[in-house]
């Protein structure tokens, strides 16, 4: 079974600074997807960014980018120019790509609570 | 932009009562999921549903849980006899056939007393 680990329960960053959230995962599969979801106090789950394992290029979405290290099974999220609205719980998630006919569940990490200080 | 919707947003029930949580998927999405999040814990997979049948379920999804798509639009999660430990946020998620990303609804906060 796949596992996802986020070793930083809490992180803080100054507004306009850069912060990196860590995520590692364990899998025996070679084809999969990785995601970062943001959960603000409203508890809505909002997709931030996704990465396909077969792509070597790191995904980027505006101020959000990832550092995907497949051999190390590491998938960190970098937030540049942090804004107050970035404050939230961030979850890393894994999804197999090898079970297209089955449910393809998401497996989540424990989450990292990000605080942005003005 | 189309969104996944869920009703009710909050529900309080007595232990042993049945509850039905409802989800309206994005219209062209074919895969449906339920997840739950106990307060302060990670999000956990419950069940996935495709082509009018369960395609995968977790060990949490025991006989007291059921899912169905009764009218071709709503996707429901029923808990037959609620327990205190069922208190959690329940999220519905859906995705298109050709897409990897699951889009989440706003959640239903269930409190069992």
Short mmCIF file of C-alpha atoms in Angstrom, two decimals:
data_model
loop_
_atom_site.label_atom_id
_atom_site.label_comp_id
_atom_site.label_asym_id
_atom_site.label_seq_id
_atom_site.Cartn_x
_atom_site.Cartn_y
_atom_site.Cartn_z
CA UNK A 1 0.00 0.00 0.00
CA UNK A 2 1.12 3.50 -0.69
CA UNK A 3 1.89 5.91 2.11
CA UNK A 4 2.37 9.67 2.11
CA UNK A 5 4.31 11.47 4.82
CA UNK A 6 4.42 15.15 5.63
CA UNK A 7 6.99 15.61 8.35
CA UNK A 8 6.23 19.27 9.09
CA UNK A 9 3.00 19.62 11.10
CA UNK A 10 3.38 23.42 11.10
CA UNK A 11 5.30 25.99 9.09
CA UNK A 12 5.33 29.75 9.11
CA UNK A 13 6.52 32.33 6.61
CA UNK A 14 6.66 36.10 6.39
CA UNK A 15 4.46 37.74 3.82
CA UNK A 16 6.27 38.07 0.45
CA UNK A 17 8.83 35.44 1.43
CA UNK A 18 9.23 31.92 0.05
CA UNK A 19 8.39 28.72 1.89
CA UNK A 20 8.83 25.05 1.01
CA UNK A 21 6.57 22.30 2.30
CA UNK A 22 7.93 18.75 2.30
CA UNK A 23 6.26 15.53 1.24
CA UNK A 24 7.64 12.04 0.80
CA UNK A 25 5.82 8.95 -0.35
CA UNK A 26 6.36 5.26 -0.59
CA UNK A 27 5.24 3.20 -3.56
CA UNK A 28 6.36 0.29 -5.68
CA UNK A 29 4.55 1.66 -8.72
CA UNK A 30 6.26 3.53 -11.54
CA UNK A 31 3.26 5.43 -12.87
CA UNK A 32 1.27 7.70 -10.60
CA UNK A 33 0.12 11.25 -9.92
CA UNK A 34 0.93 13.57 -7.06
CA UNK A 35 -1.14 16.49 -5.85
CA UNK A 36 -1.06 19.34 -3.40
CA UNK A 37 -4.41 20.41 -1.99
CA UNK A 38 -5.05 23.48 0.14
CA UNK A 39 -7.62 23.47 2.95
CA UNK A 40 -8.42 26.94 4.35
CA UNK A 41 -10.41 27.38 7.58
CA UNK A 42 -13.62 26.81 5.61
CA UNK A 43 -12.30 23.21 5.20
CA UNK A 44 -12.94 23.21 1.45
CA UNK A 45 -10.32 21.11 -0.39
CA UNK A 46 -8.80 23.15 -3.21
CA UNK A 47 -6.39 21.75 -5.77
CA UNK A 48 -3.15 23.71 -5.85
CA UNK A 49 -0.98 21.76 -8.27
CA UNK A 50 -0.48 18.29 -9.73
CA UNK A 51 2.43 16.33 -11.15
CA UNK A 52 2.50 13.30 -13.40
CA UNK A 53 5.27 10.87 -12.42
CA UNK A 54 6.26 10.23 -16.03
CA UNK A 55 7.06 13.92 -16.54
CA UNK A 56 10.53 15.02 -15.54
CA UNK A 57 9.64 18.68 -15.69
CA UNK A 58 8.44 20.12 -12.40
CA UNK A 59 4.91 21.50 -12.44
CA UNK A 60 4.33 25.23 -11.93
CA UNK A 61 1.16 27.21 -11.28
CA UNK A 62 1.83 30.92 -10.86
CA UNK A 63 3.48 31.33 -7.42
CA UNK A 64 3.33 27.60 -6.71
CA UNK A 65 5.89 25.13 -7.95
CA UNK A 66 7.00 21.65 -7.03
CA UNK A 67 10.34 19.90 -6.72
CA UNK A 68 9.63 16.35 -7.82
CA UNK A 69 12.44 13.89 -7.14
CA UNK A 70 11.19 10.51 -8.34
CA UNK A 71 14.17 8.45 -7.22
CA UNK A 72 14.02 9.97 -3.76
CA UNK A 73 10.19 9.76 -3.72
CA UNK A 74 10.00 13.37 -2.71
CA UNK A 75 7.45 15.97 -3.78
CA UNK A 76 7.89 19.36 -2.13
CA UNK A 77 5.77 22.46 -2.70
CA UNK A 78 7.36 25.88 -2.99
CA UNK A 79 5.22 28.96 -2.46
CA UNK A 80 6.86 32.17 -3.66
CA UNK A 81 5.86 35.69 -2.66
CA UNK A 82 3.64 34.31 0.11
CA UNK A 83 0.34 36.08 0.66
CA UNK A 84 -1.94 36.19 3.68
CA UNK A 85 -4.50 34.19 1.70
CA UNK A 86 -2.05 31.31 1.42
CA UNK A 87 -2.52 30.53 5.11
CA UNK A 88 -4.13 27.10 5.24
CA UNK A 89 -3.57 23.42 5.82
CA UNK A 90 -1.75 21.87 2.88
CA UNK A 91 -2.14 18.20 2.02
CA UNK A 92 0.06 16.15 -0.26
CA UNK A 93 -1.75 13.31 -2.02
CA UNK A 94 -0.87 10.30 -4.17
CA UNK A 95 -2.93 8.54 -6.82
CA UNK A 96 -1.99 5.44 -8.74
CA UNK A 97 -2.14 5.63 -12.51
CA UNK A 98 -1.93 1.89 -12.93
CA UNK A 99 -5.49 1.05 -11.96
CA UNK A 100 -7.48 2.94 -14.53
CA UNK A 101 -10.50 0.70 -14.23
CA UNK A 102 -10.69 0.87 -10.46
CA UNK A 103 -11.40 3.69 -8.09
CA UNK A 104 -8.01 5.36 -8.09
CA UNK A 105 -8.27 6.58 -4.56
CA UNK A 106 -6.26 9.49 -3.27
CA UNK A 107 -3.95 8.75 -0.36
CA UNK A 108 -3.26 11.82 1.74
CA UNK A 109 -0.47 12.90 4.05
CA UNK A 110 -1.09 14.26 7.51
CA UNK A 111 -1.02 17.87 6.39
CA UNK A 112 1.11 20.93 7.11
CA UNK A 113 -0.48 23.98 8.70
CA UNK A 114 0.97 27.08 7.07
CA UNK A 115 0.85 30.43 8.84
CA UNK A 116 1.66 33.61 6.93
CA UNK A 117 2.83 36.47 9.11
CA UNK A 118 2.22 40.06 7.97
CA UNK B 1 -16.80 27.26 -13.42
CA UNK B 2 -18.79 24.12 -12.54
CA UNK B 3 -18.46 22.94 -8.94
CA UNK B 4 -19.26 19.89 -6.88
CA UNK B 5 -22.00 20.72 -4.39
CA UNK B 6 -22.93 18.94 -1.18
CA UNK B 7 -25.94 19.07 1.12
CA UNK B 8 -26.44 19.60 3.94
CA UNK B 9 -23.46 21.70 4.96
CA UNK B 10 -23.95 20.70 8.60
CA UNK B 11 -25.90 17.87 10.20
CA UNK B 12 -26.37 16.97 13.82
CA UNK B 13 -27.86 13.57 14.62
CA UNK B 14 -28.37 11.21 17.50
CA UNK B 15 -26.33 8.05 17.79
CA UNK B 16 -28.12 5.16 16.07
CA UNK B 17 -29.95 7.35 13.58
CA UNK B 18 -29.62 7.09 9.82
CA UNK B 19 -28.16 9.96 7.83
CA UNK B 20 -27.95 10.57 4.10
CA UNK B 21 -25.35 12.92 2.71
CA UNK B 22 -25.88 14.21 -0.80
CA UNK B 23 -23.52 15.28 -3.53
CA UNK B 24 -24.20 16.75 -6.96
CA UNK B 25 -21.23 15.99 -9.20
CA UNK B 26 -19.97 18.17 -12.01
CA UNK B 27 -22.14 17.24 -14.99
CA UNK B 28 -19.67 15.42 -17.24
CA UNK B 29 -17.87 13.62 -14.44
CA UNK B 30 -18.15 9.85 -14.26
CA UNK B 31 -16.09 8.85 -11.23
CA UNK B 32 -17.36 9.63 -7.75
CA UNK B 33 -15.68 9.38 -4.38
CA UNK B 34 -16.42 9.84 -0.70
CA UNK B 35 -13.72 10.80 1.79
CA UNK B 36 -13.92 11.70 5.43
CA UNK B 37 -11.80 13.81 7.72
CA UNK B 38 -12.06 13.45 11.47
CA UNK B 39 -11.22 16.76 13.12
CA UNK B 40 -7.47 17.27 13.29
CA UNK B 41 -6.68 14.20 11.22
CA UNK B 42 -5.84 13.42 7.62
CA UNK B 43 -8.37 12.93 4.86
CA UNK B 44 -9.28 9.24 4.45
CA UNK B 45 -10.75 7.46 1.43
CA UNK B 46 -14.07 5.71 1.95
CA UNK B 47 -15.37 4.54 -1.41
CA UNK B 48 -15.29 5.11 -5.15
CA UNK B 49 -18.17 4.63 -7.56
CA UNK B 50 -18.21 4.22 -11.32
CA UNK B 51 -20.78 2.97 -13.79
CA UNK B 52 -23.39 2.58 -11.05
CA UNK B 53 -21.34 0.31 -8.87
CA UNK B 54 -18.68 0.47 -6.20
CA UNK B 55 -15.24 0.15 -7.75
CA UNK B 56 -13.17 0.33 -4.58
CA UNK B 57 -13.77 0.69 -0.86
CA UNK B 58 -11.62 1.06 2.21
CA UNK B 59 -11.72 -0.90 5.44
CA UNK B 60 -13.62 2.02 6.99
CA UNK B 61 -16.52 1.46 4.58
CA UNK B 62 -18.25 -1.34 6.44
CA UNK B 63 -21.82 -2.63 6.27
CA UNK B 64 -23.27 0.46 7.91
CA UNK B 65 -22.27 2.54 4.88
CA UNK B 66 -23.83 2.49 1.44
CA UNK B 67 -23.69 4.64 -1.67
CA UNK B 68 -25.99 5.07 -4.61
CA UNK B 69 -26.88 7.36 -7.46
CA UNK B 70 -30.65 7.19 -7.23
CA UNK B 71 -31.67 9.61 -9.95
CA UNK B 72 -28.67 9.91 -12.24
CA UNK B 73 -27.57 13.19 -10.74
CA UNK B 74 -27.26 13.00 -6.96
CA UNK B 75 -24.63 10.75 -5.44
CA UNK B 76 -25.47 9.80 -1.86
CA UNK B 77 -23.68 8.33 1.13
CA UNK B 78 -25.92 6.66 3.70
CA UNK B 79 -24.83 5.79 7.20
CA UNK B 80 -27.41 3.36 8.56
CA UNK B 81 -26.82 3.58 12.30
CA UNK B 82 -24.49 6.39 13.23
CA UNK B 83 -21.86 6.07 15.93
CA UNK B 84 -20.06 8.77 17.86
CA UNK B 85 -16.90 8.05 15.89
CA UNK B 86 -18.68 8.85 12.62
CA UNK B 87 -18.47 12.53 13.55
CA UNK B 88 -16.32 14.02 10.81
CA UNK B 89 -16.27 16.15 7.70
CA UNK B 90 -17.44 14.13 4.70
CA UNK B 91 -16.20 15.18 1.29
CA UNK B 92 -17.53 14.16 -2.08
CA UNK B 93 -15.10 14.29 -5.00
CA UNK B 94 -15.63 13.70 -8.70
CA UNK B 95 -13.52 13.46 -11.82
CA UNK B 96 -13.88 13.16 -15.56
CA UNK B 97 -13.09 10.00 -17.46
CA UNK B 98 -10.02 11.46 -19.14
CA UNK B 99 -8.71 13.47 -16.24
CA UNK B 100 -6.64 12.59 -13.22
CA UNK B 101 -7.75 15.37 -10.93
CA UNK B 102 -10.50 14.89 -8.37
CA UNK B 103 -12.54 17.96 -7.58
CA UNK B 104 -13.89 18.21 -4.08
CA UNK B 105 -17.16 19.55 -2.80
CA UNK B 106 -17.31 21.88 0.22
CA UNK B 107 -18.02 19.01 2.61
CA UNK B 108 -20.73 18.08 5.09
CA UNK B 109 -19.88 18.46 8.73
CA UNK B 110 -21.56 15.58 10.61
CA UNK B 111 -21.85 15.59 14.37
CA UNK B 112 -23.17 12.50 16.13
CA UNK B 113 -24.36 13.03 19.69
#
